[in-house]
Amino acid sequence: MSDWNDKIIAEFRANGGQVGGQFTGAPLLLLHTVGAKSGQLRVNPMMYQKVDGGYAVFGSKAGAPTNPDWYHNLLARPQVRAEIGTETVELVARVAVDDERERIWSAQKATYAGFADYERKTTRQIPVVVLEPAP
């Protein structure tokens, strides 16, 4: 997975936030977290959805039975950074719940059917995380 992510990260940075292949035209950001256990900087490319006051990202992990590592990193240290296009912004993460989660998640599945496929593959509730500007 690291090699795959490394290629996407390099393409993202070389093309002002644009990536081809399966991500052509999709909103993609690079999320910088600090490892919950390791304390090391981690960078993960992921699709996002613009929401009021910030961005939503999704812990789909392609429908795997466990949440992605970056999700656990956010729970431990919600202060994050994201590269969006050519800008880098400081953000604070929080997990969306109830109606907010359902509204955002339903919109993501409607726009990108692959997320509905991920949901069908797993028994866990896929986390929706809202990233808002840091104070």
mmCIF file of C-alpha atoms in Angstrom:
data_model
loop_
_atom_site.group_PDB
_atom_site.id
_atom_site.type_symbol
_atom_site.label_atom_id
_atom_site.label_comp_id
_atom_site.label_asym_id
_atom_site.label_seq_id
_atom_site.Cartn_x
_atom_site.Cartn_y
_atom_site.Cartn_z
ATOM 1 C CA MET A 1 0.000 0.000 0.000
ATOM 2 C CA SER A 2 2.858 2.382 0.769
ATOM 3 C CA ASP A 3 4.240 2.233 -2.791
ATOM 4 C CA TRP A 4 0.750 2.841 -4.194
ATOM 5 C CA ASN A 5 0.230 5.813 -1.843
ATOM 6 C CA ASP A 6 3.719 7.154 -2.593
ATOM 7 C CA LYS A 7 2.937 7.236 -6.329
ATOM 8 C CA ILE A 8 -0.352 9.064 -5.754
ATOM 9 C CA ILE A 9 1.304 11.560 -3.397
ATOM 10 C CA ALA A 10 4.057 12.278 -5.931
ATOM 11 C CA GLU A 11 1.536 12.729 -8.768
ATOM 12 C CA PHE A 12 -0.655 14.964 -6.577
ATOM 13 C CA ARG A 13 2.276 17.218 -5.710
ATOM 14 C CA ALA A 14 3.645 17.302 -9.264
ATOM 15 C CA ASN A 15 0.264 18.316 -10.717
ATOM 16 C CA GLY A 16 -1.093 20.889 -8.267
ATOM 17 C CA GLY A 17 -3.422 18.435 -6.551
ATOM 18 C CA GLN A 18 -4.631 16.623 -9.648
ATOM 19 C CA VAL A 19 -4.319 12.855 -9.991
ATOM 20 C CA GLY A 20 -5.259 10.654 -12.936
ATOM 21 C CA GLY A 21 -6.325 7.051 -13.258
ATOM 22 C CA GLN A 22 -9.159 6.010 -10.992
ATOM 23 C CA PHE A 23 -9.006 9.427 -9.301
ATOM 24 C CA THR A 24 -9.406 11.546 -12.451
ATOM 25 C CA GLY A 25 -11.672 14.459 -11.562
ATOM 26 C CA ALA A 26 -12.195 13.302 -7.967
ATOM 27 C CA PRO A 27 -11.537 15.671 -5.064
ATOM 28 C CA LEU A 28 -8.377 14.384 -3.433
ATOM 29 C CA LEU A 29 -6.386 15.673 -0.485
ATOM 30 C CA LEU A 30 -3.252 14.574 1.324
ATOM 31 C CA LEU A 31 -3.967 14.143 5.013
ATOM 32 C CA HIS A 32 -1.014 14.560 7.382
ATOM 33 C CA THR A 33 -1.428 12.830 10.737
ATOM 34 C CA VAL A 34 0.897 11.816 13.551
ATOM 35 C CA GLY A 35 1.002 8.099 14.307
ATOM 36 C CA ALA A 36 -0.961 7.307 17.463
ATOM 37 C CA LYS A 37 1.617 4.718 18.539
ATOM 38 C CA SER A 38 4.751 5.651 16.585
ATOM 39 C CA GLY A 39 4.579 9.437 16.849
ATOM 40 C CA GLN A 40 5.789 9.563 13.223
ATOM 41 C CA LEU A 41 4.351 11.795 10.531
ATOM 42 C CA ARG A 42 2.019 9.953 8.145
ATOM 43 C CA VAL A 43 0.588 11.185 4.838
ATOM 44 C CA ASN A 44 -2.447 9.536 3.264
ATOM 45 C CA PRO A 45 -4.137 10.468 0.001
ATOM 46 C CA MET A 46 -7.921 10.323 0.201
ATOM 47 C CA MET A 47 -11.063 11.542 -1.443
ATOM 48 C CA TYR A 48 -12.955 14.276 0.333
ATOM 49 C CA GLN A 49 -16.273 16.052 0.205
ATOM 50 C CA LYS A 50 -16.559 19.788 0.775
ATOM 51 C CA VAL A 51 -18.969 20.438 3.655
ATOM 52 C CA ASP A 52 -20.060 23.566 5.500
ATOM 53 C CA GLY A 53 -17.010 24.891 7.276
ATOM 54 C CA GLY A 54 -14.565 22.270 6.080
ATOM 55 C CA TYR A 55 -14.062 18.887 4.470
ATOM 56 C CA ALA A 56 -15.303 15.363 5.133
ATOM 57 C CA VAL A 57 -13.137 12.267 4.680
ATOM 58 C CA PHE A 58 -14.184 8.649 4.941
ATOM 59 C CA GLY A 59 -12.611 5.719 6.775
ATOM 60 C CA SER A 60 -13.708 3.205 4.161
ATOM 61 C CA LYS A 61 -10.448 1.229 3.863
ATOM 62 C CA ALA A 62 -12.048 -0.280 0.722
ATOM 63 C CA GLY A 63 -14.574 -2.129 2.885
ATOM 64 C CA ALA A 64 -12.026 -3.890 5.107
ATOM 65 C CA PRO A 65 -13.288 -5.152 8.479
ATOM 66 C CA THR A 66 -11.190 -2.631 10.447
ATOM 67 C CA ASN A 67 -10.853 1.137 10.382
ATOM 68 C CA PRO A 68 -7.784 2.620 8.656
ATOM 69 C CA ASP A 69 -4.740 3.531 10.740
ATOM 70 C CA TRP A 70 -5.148 7.216 9.907
ATOM 71 C CA TYR A 71 -8.556 7.166 11.654
ATOM 72 C CA HIS A 72 -6.958 5.970 14.907
ATOM 73 C CA ASN A 73 -4.285 8.658 14.495
ATOM 74 C CA LEU A 74 -7.008 11.338 14.262
ATOM 75 C CA LEU A 75 -8.721 10.076 17.399
ATOM 76 C CA ALA A 76 -5.433 10.301 19.302
ATOM 77 C CA ARG A 77 -4.322 13.623 17.795
ATOM 78 C CA PRO A 78 -7.114 15.559 16.050
ATOM 79 C CA GLN A 79 -4.847 18.467 15.012
ATOM 80 C CA VAL A 80 -3.914 17.678 11.404
ATOM 81 C CA ARG A 81 -2.693 19.268 8.200
ATOM 82 C CA ALA A 82 -4.014 18.696 4.690
ATOM 83 C CA GLU A 83 -2.701 19.509 1.248
ATOM 84 C CA ILE A 84 -5.635 20.544 -0.908
ATOM 85 C CA GLY A 85 -4.661 21.538 -4.408
ATOM 86 C CA THR A 86 -1.553 23.671 -3.961
ATOM 87 C CA GLU A 87 -2.461 24.876 -0.443
ATOM 88 C CA THR A 88 -1.612 23.349 2.917
ATOM 89 C CA VAL A 89 -4.105 24.035 5.705
ATOM 90 C CA GLU A 90 -4.177 23.367 9.439
ATOM 91 C CA LEU A 91 -7.317 21.525 10.515
ATOM 92 C CA VAL A 92 -8.960 19.866 13.487
ATOM 93 C CA ALA A 93 -10.713 16.520 13.018
ATOM 94 C CA ARG A 94 -13.944 15.358 14.604
ATOM 95 C CA VAL A 95 -16.080 12.315 13.918
ATOM 96 C CA ALA A 96 -19.497 13.096 12.437
ATOM 97 C CA VAL A 97 -22.414 11.356 14.139
ATOM 98 C CA ASP A 98 -26.140 10.834 13.728
ATOM 99 C CA ASP A 99 -27.898 13.034 11.141
ATOM 100 C CA GLU A 100 -24.735 14.879 10.143
ATOM 101 C CA ARG A 101 -22.944 11.607 9.400
ATOM 102 C CA GLU A 102 -25.900 10.196 7.474
ATOM 103 C CA ARG A 103 -26.303 13.338 5.352
ATOM 104 C CA ILE A 104 -22.612 13.471 4.407
ATOM 105 C CA TRP A 105 -22.258 9.709 3.907
ATOM 106 C CA SER A 106 -25.392 9.461 1.740
ATOM 107 C CA ALA A 107 -24.140 12.278 -0.483
ATOM 108 C CA GLN A 108 -20.745 10.578 -0.864
ATOM 109 C CA LYS A 109 -22.321 7.248 -1.852
ATOM 110 C CA ALA A 110 -24.628 8.974 -4.322
ATOM 111 C CA THR A 111 -21.729 10.807 -5.970
ATOM 112 C CA TYR A 112 -19.158 7.983 -5.844
ATOM 113 C CA ALA A 113 -20.819 4.556 -5.998
ATOM 114 C CA GLY A 114 -17.600 2.836 -4.914
ATOM 115 C CA PHE A 115 -18.282 3.998 -1.362
ATOM 116 C CA ALA A 116 -21.610 2.131 -1.358
ATOM 117 C CA ASP A 117 -19.666 -0.951 -2.482
ATOM 118 C CA TYR A 118 -17.260 -0.515 0.431
ATOM 119 C CA GLU A 119 -20.206 -0.274 2.826
ATOM 120 C CA ARG A 120 -21.671 -3.531 1.505
ATOM 121 C CA LYS A 121 -18.333 -5.330 2.015
ATOM 122 C CA THR A 122 -18.091 -4.628 5.751
ATOM 123 C CA THR A 123 -20.165 -4.992 8.904
ATOM 124 C CA ARG A 124 -18.637 -1.917 10.585
ATOM 125 C CA GLN A 125 -20.014 1.591 10.248
ATOM 126 C CA ILE A 126 -17.609 3.494 8.024
ATOM 127 C CA PRO A 127 -16.457 6.604 9.889
ATOM 128 C CA VAL A 128 -17.112 10.047 8.460
ATOM 129 C CA VAL A 129 -14.589 12.572 9.755
ATOM 130 C CA VAL A 130 -15.070 16.316 9.405
ATOM 131 C CA LEU A 131 -11.920 18.418 9.105
ATOM 132 C CA GLU A 132 -12.460 22.027 10.156
ATOM 133 C CA PRO A 133 -10.076 24.986 10.145
ATOM 134 C CA ALA A 134 -7.873 25.102 13.231
ATOM 135 C CA PRO A 135 -8.531 28.064 15.527
#
